[in-house]
Structures are given as structure tokens and as C-alpha cells.
Amino acid sequence: MTTVAVPGISTTAAALRRLYFGRFAFAIVWAAVTLPLAKHLNPLTAALLVLYPLFDVAAAIVDARASRATGSPTLLYVNVAISLLAAVGLGVAGASGIPAVLRVWGAWAVVAGLVQLIVAVTRRKMGGQWPMIISGGISVVAGGSFVAAASADNPALTNAIGYAIPGAIFFLIAAIRLGRAAKGN
């Protein structure tokens, strides 16, 4: 897909490219640190689980600021609220056990995935958004699986934490694909 020369797109694309590279790096490091702790829900694991949506809050704010030139960032501010609620919910759920954490994590993945999907669809003209569209769709499906997994005989956090890795890869692919739009081509 070629990009359309629209004022502000190259600036927004460059900012998103940097943000997506940062999101890739954070998610990979977070998963590498958190996955070995996934067997037990303890205060450290709970804190790391809360950290992930808090990082999403910061990323959505950066994204919204970068996106002002190319459209309304309203949905990104919705994502800020959703991720803040998820962080609080995970903090509370951490005291209740793995099933509660999976339910909150799953609900957050579904709603945040829908927002990501819609935002990416509205940014198609910019280019580099197909990985974000796919990632948003996968997030919706994965979130449903986390909610379902909460009812398993021995629910585990491993898949919920591992969910950060494909998301990281999609952010990396999107960052690379945004290179052309960032250069103004």
C-alpha cells in the first residue's frame, strides 16, 4: 500500500514509528522478566501485571499527542481510561488469585484490542497499519481465551503474559512499515 501525501502524516508516522519501537522493546523485556514468575501470583508478579497496562496508558498518551495533526485522538483517550481501569482492576484482582487476574486481563485485552483495531483502520491512509489491525483482532480473541481460561481447573498466567510477545512483534513490524510514511514518500 502506498502512502498518501497529507500534511502531518510524515510527522505523525515518525512519532508512531518511535513509539512502536519503544512498545516492542518494553513488551519483550516485560515478558522476559514476567514469564519466569508466571507460576505463582505473588506481589512482584502482581506489580508487573499492573505495570503493563500503565505502560499502555503512557503509550496511548504519546500516541494521542502525536496523532493530533492527522485526526481526532478521542479513541486513544478512551484507551487511556480503559488501561487505567485495567491497572486498578489488576491490582485488586491480584489479591483474589489467578482466575480474577485472568478475567480482568482478558476483559482489558478484548476492549483495548477493539480500540486498537478501530484506530488502526482509521489510520490506513498512513500506511503500516495492517500489523496493528491484525494485532487488535488477535487481542480480542486472546482476551476471550483468557477469560475462558479463568474457569480452568488449574488456571495459569503463562498465556496471558506470553500474549505480550506477539503484540511486540506486531509493533516491530508496524514500526518498520511506517518508515516510508515517516520519510514522507
Coordinates of C-alpha atoms in Angstrom, one line a residue:
M1 CA 0.0 0.0 0.0
T2 CA 1.3 3.4 -0.9
T3 CA 1.0 6.3 1.5
V4 CA -1.0 9.4 0.7
A5 CA 0.8 12.8 1.0
V6 CA -1.3 14.5 3.7
P7 CA 0.2 17.3 5.8
G8 CA 1.1 15.9 9.2
I9 CA 1.3 12.3 8.2
S10 CA 5.0 12.1 7.9
T11 CA 5.4 13.8 11.3
T12 CA 2.8 11.5 12.9
A13 CA 4.3 8.4 11.2
A14 CA 7.7 9.3 12.5
A15 CA 6.4 9.7 16.1
L16 CA 4.4 6.5 15.9
R17 CA 7.4 4.7 14.5
R18 CA 9.5 5.7 17.5
L19 CA 6.6 4.8 19.8
Y20 CA 6.1 1.4 18.2
F21 CA 9.8 0.6 18.5
G22 CA 9.6 1.6 22.2
R23 CA 6.5 -0.6 22.7
F24 CA 8.2 -3.5 21.1
A25 CA 11.2 -3.2 23.4
F26 CA 9.1 -2.7 26.5
A27 CA 6.9 -5.7 25.8
I28 CA 9.8 -8.1 25.1
V29 CA 11.7 -7.0 28.2
W30 CA 8.5 -7.2 30.3
A31 CA 7.6 -10.7 29.0
A32 CA 11.2 -11.9 29.6
V33 CA 11.1 -10.6 33.2
T34 CA 7.5 -11.7 34.0
L35 CA 7.2 -15.1 32.3
P36 CA 9.6 -16.8 34.8
L37 CA 7.4 -15.6 37.6
A38 CA 4.1 -16.8 36.0
K39 CA 3.8 -20.0 38.0
H40 CA 2.8 -18.1 41.2
L41 CA 0.9 -14.9 41.8
N42 CA 2.9 -13.0 44.4
P43 CA 3.3 -9.3 45.0
L44 CA 6.1 -8.9 42.4
T45 CA 4.1 -10.7 39.7
A46 CA 1.0 -8.7 40.5
A47 CA 3.1 -5.4 40.3
L48 CA 4.5 -6.4 37.0
L49 CA 1.0 -7.2 35.7
V50 CA -0.2 -3.8 36.8
L51 CA 2.8 -2.2 35.1
Y52 CA 1.9 -3.5 31.6
P53 CA -1.4 -1.5 31.3
L54 CA 0.2 1.5 33.0
F55 CA 2.8 1.5 30.2
D56 CA -0.1 1.2 27.7
V57 CA -1.6 4.4 29.3
A58 CA 1.7 6.3 28.8
A59 CA 1.9 5.0 25.2
A60 CA -1.6 6.0 24.4
I61 CA -1.0 9.5 25.7
V62 CA 2.1 9.8 23.5
D63 CA 0.2 8.4 20.6
A64 CA -2.7 10.8 21.1
R65 CA -0.4 13.8 21.2
A66 CA 1.4 12.6 18.0
S67 CA -2.0 12.0 16.3
R68 CA -3.5 15.4 16.7
A69 CA -2.2 16.5 13.3
T70 CA -3.8 13.7 11.4
G71 CA -7.1 13.2 13.2
S72 CA -9.1 13.0 16.4
P73 CA -7.3 11.2 19.2
T74 CA -10.5 10.5 21.1
L75 CA -10.3 6.7 20.9
L76 CA -6.7 6.9 22.2
Y77 CA -8.0 8.8 25.3
V78 CA -10.7 6.1 25.7
N79 CA -7.8 3.6 25.7
V80 CA -6.1 5.6 28.4
A81 CA -9.2 5.2 30.6
I82 CA -9.6 1.5 29.8
S83 CA -6.0 0.8 30.6
L84 CA -6.1 2.8 33.9
L85 CA -9.2 0.8 34.8
A86 CA -7.3 -2.4 33.9
A87 CA -4.4 -1.4 36.1
V88 CA -6.6 -0.8 39.1
G89 CA -8.6 -3.9 38.4
L90 CA -5.4 -6.0 38.2
G91 CA -4.2 -4.5 41.4
V92 CA -7.4 -5.6 43.1
A93 CA -7.6 -8.9 41.3
G94 CA -4.0 -9.7 42.3
A95 CA -5.3 -10.2 45.9
S96 CA -8.0 -12.5 44.7
G97 CA -6.0 -15.0 42.7
I98 CA -5.1 -16.1 39.2
P99 CA -8.7 -16.6 38.0
A100 CA -9.6 -13.0 38.9
V101 CA -6.4 -11.7 37.2
L102 CA -7.2 -13.6 34.0
R103 CA -10.7 -12.2 33.9
V104 CA -9.5 -8.6 34.2
W105 CA -6.6 -9.2 31.9
G106 CA -8.9 -10.8 29.3
A107 CA -11.5 -8.1 29.5
W108 CA -8.8 -5.5 29.1
A109 CA -7.4 -7.4 26.1
V110 CA -10.8 -7.5 24.4
V111 CA -11.7 -3.9 24.8
A112 CA -8.2 -2.5 24.2
G113 CA -7.9 -4.8 21.1
L114 CA -11.2 -3.3 19.7
V115 CA -9.9 0.2 20.2
Q116 CA -6.5 -0.7 18.6
L117 CA -8.3 -2.3 15.7
I118 CA -10.6 0.8 15.1
V119 CA -7.7 3.3 15.5
A120 CA -5.6 1.3 13.0
V121 CA -8.4 1.1 10.5
T122 CA -8.8 4.8 10.6
R123 CA -5.0 5.2 10.0
R124 CA -4.8 3.0 6.9
K125 CA -4.0 6.0 4.7
M126 CA -0.8 6.5 6.7
G127 CA 0.4 3.0 5.8
G128 CA 2.0 0.5 8.1
Q129 CA -1.3 -0.2 10.0
W130 CA -2.1 -3.8 8.9
P131 CA 0.0 -5.3 11.7
M132 CA -1.9 -3.1 14.1
I133 CA -5.2 -4.2 12.6
I134 CA -4.2 -7.9 12.9
S135 CA -2.9 -7.4 16.4
G136 CA -6.1 -5.7 17.5
G137 CA -8.1 -8.6 16.2
I138 CA -5.9 -11.2 17.8
S139 CA -6.1 -9.2 21.1
V140 CA -9.9 -9.6 21.1
V141 CA -9.7 -13.3 20.5
A142 CA -6.9 -13.8 23.0
G143 CA -8.8 -11.8 25.7
G144 CA -11.8 -14.1 25.3
S145 CA -9.5 -17.1 25.8
F146 CA -8.0 -15.6 29.0
V147 CA -11.5 -15.1 30.4
A148 CA -12.4 -18.7 29.5
A149 CA -9.1 -19.9 31.0
A150 CA -10.0 -18.4 34.3
S151 CA -12.5 -21.2 34.7
A152 CA -10.0 -24.0 34.1
D153 CA -9.1 -26.5 36.8
N154 CA -5.6 -25.0 37.1
P155 CA -5.6 -21.6 35.6
A156 CA -2.2 -20.2 34.7
L157 CA -0.8 -16.8 33.9
T158 CA 1.6 -18.0 31.3
N159 CA -0.5 -17.5 28.2
A160 CA -1.7 -14.1 29.4
I161 CA 1.9 -12.9 29.9
G162 CA 3.1 -14.6 26.7
Y163 CA 0.4 -12.6 24.9
A164 CA 2.8 -9.6 25.1
I165 CA 5.3 -11.3 22.7
P166 CA 3.1 -11.4 19.5
G167 CA 1.9 -7.9 20.3
A168 CA 5.6 -6.8 20.5
I169 CA 6.3 -8.4 17.1
F170 CA 3.3 -6.6 15.5
F171 CA 4.6 -3.3 16.9
L172 CA 8.0 -4.0 15.4
I173 CA 6.6 -4.8 12.0
A174 CA 4.4 -1.7 12.1
A175 CA 7.3 0.4 13.1
I176 CA 9.4 -0.9 10.2
R177 CA 6.5 -0.5 7.7
L178 CA 5.9 3.1 8.9
G179 CA 9.4 4.0 7.7
R180 CA 8.2 5.1 4.2
A181 CA 5.4 7.3 5.7
A182 CA 7.8 8.8 8.2
K183 CA 10.1 9.8 5.3
G184 CA 7.2 11.5 3.5
N185 CA 7.2 9.2 0.5

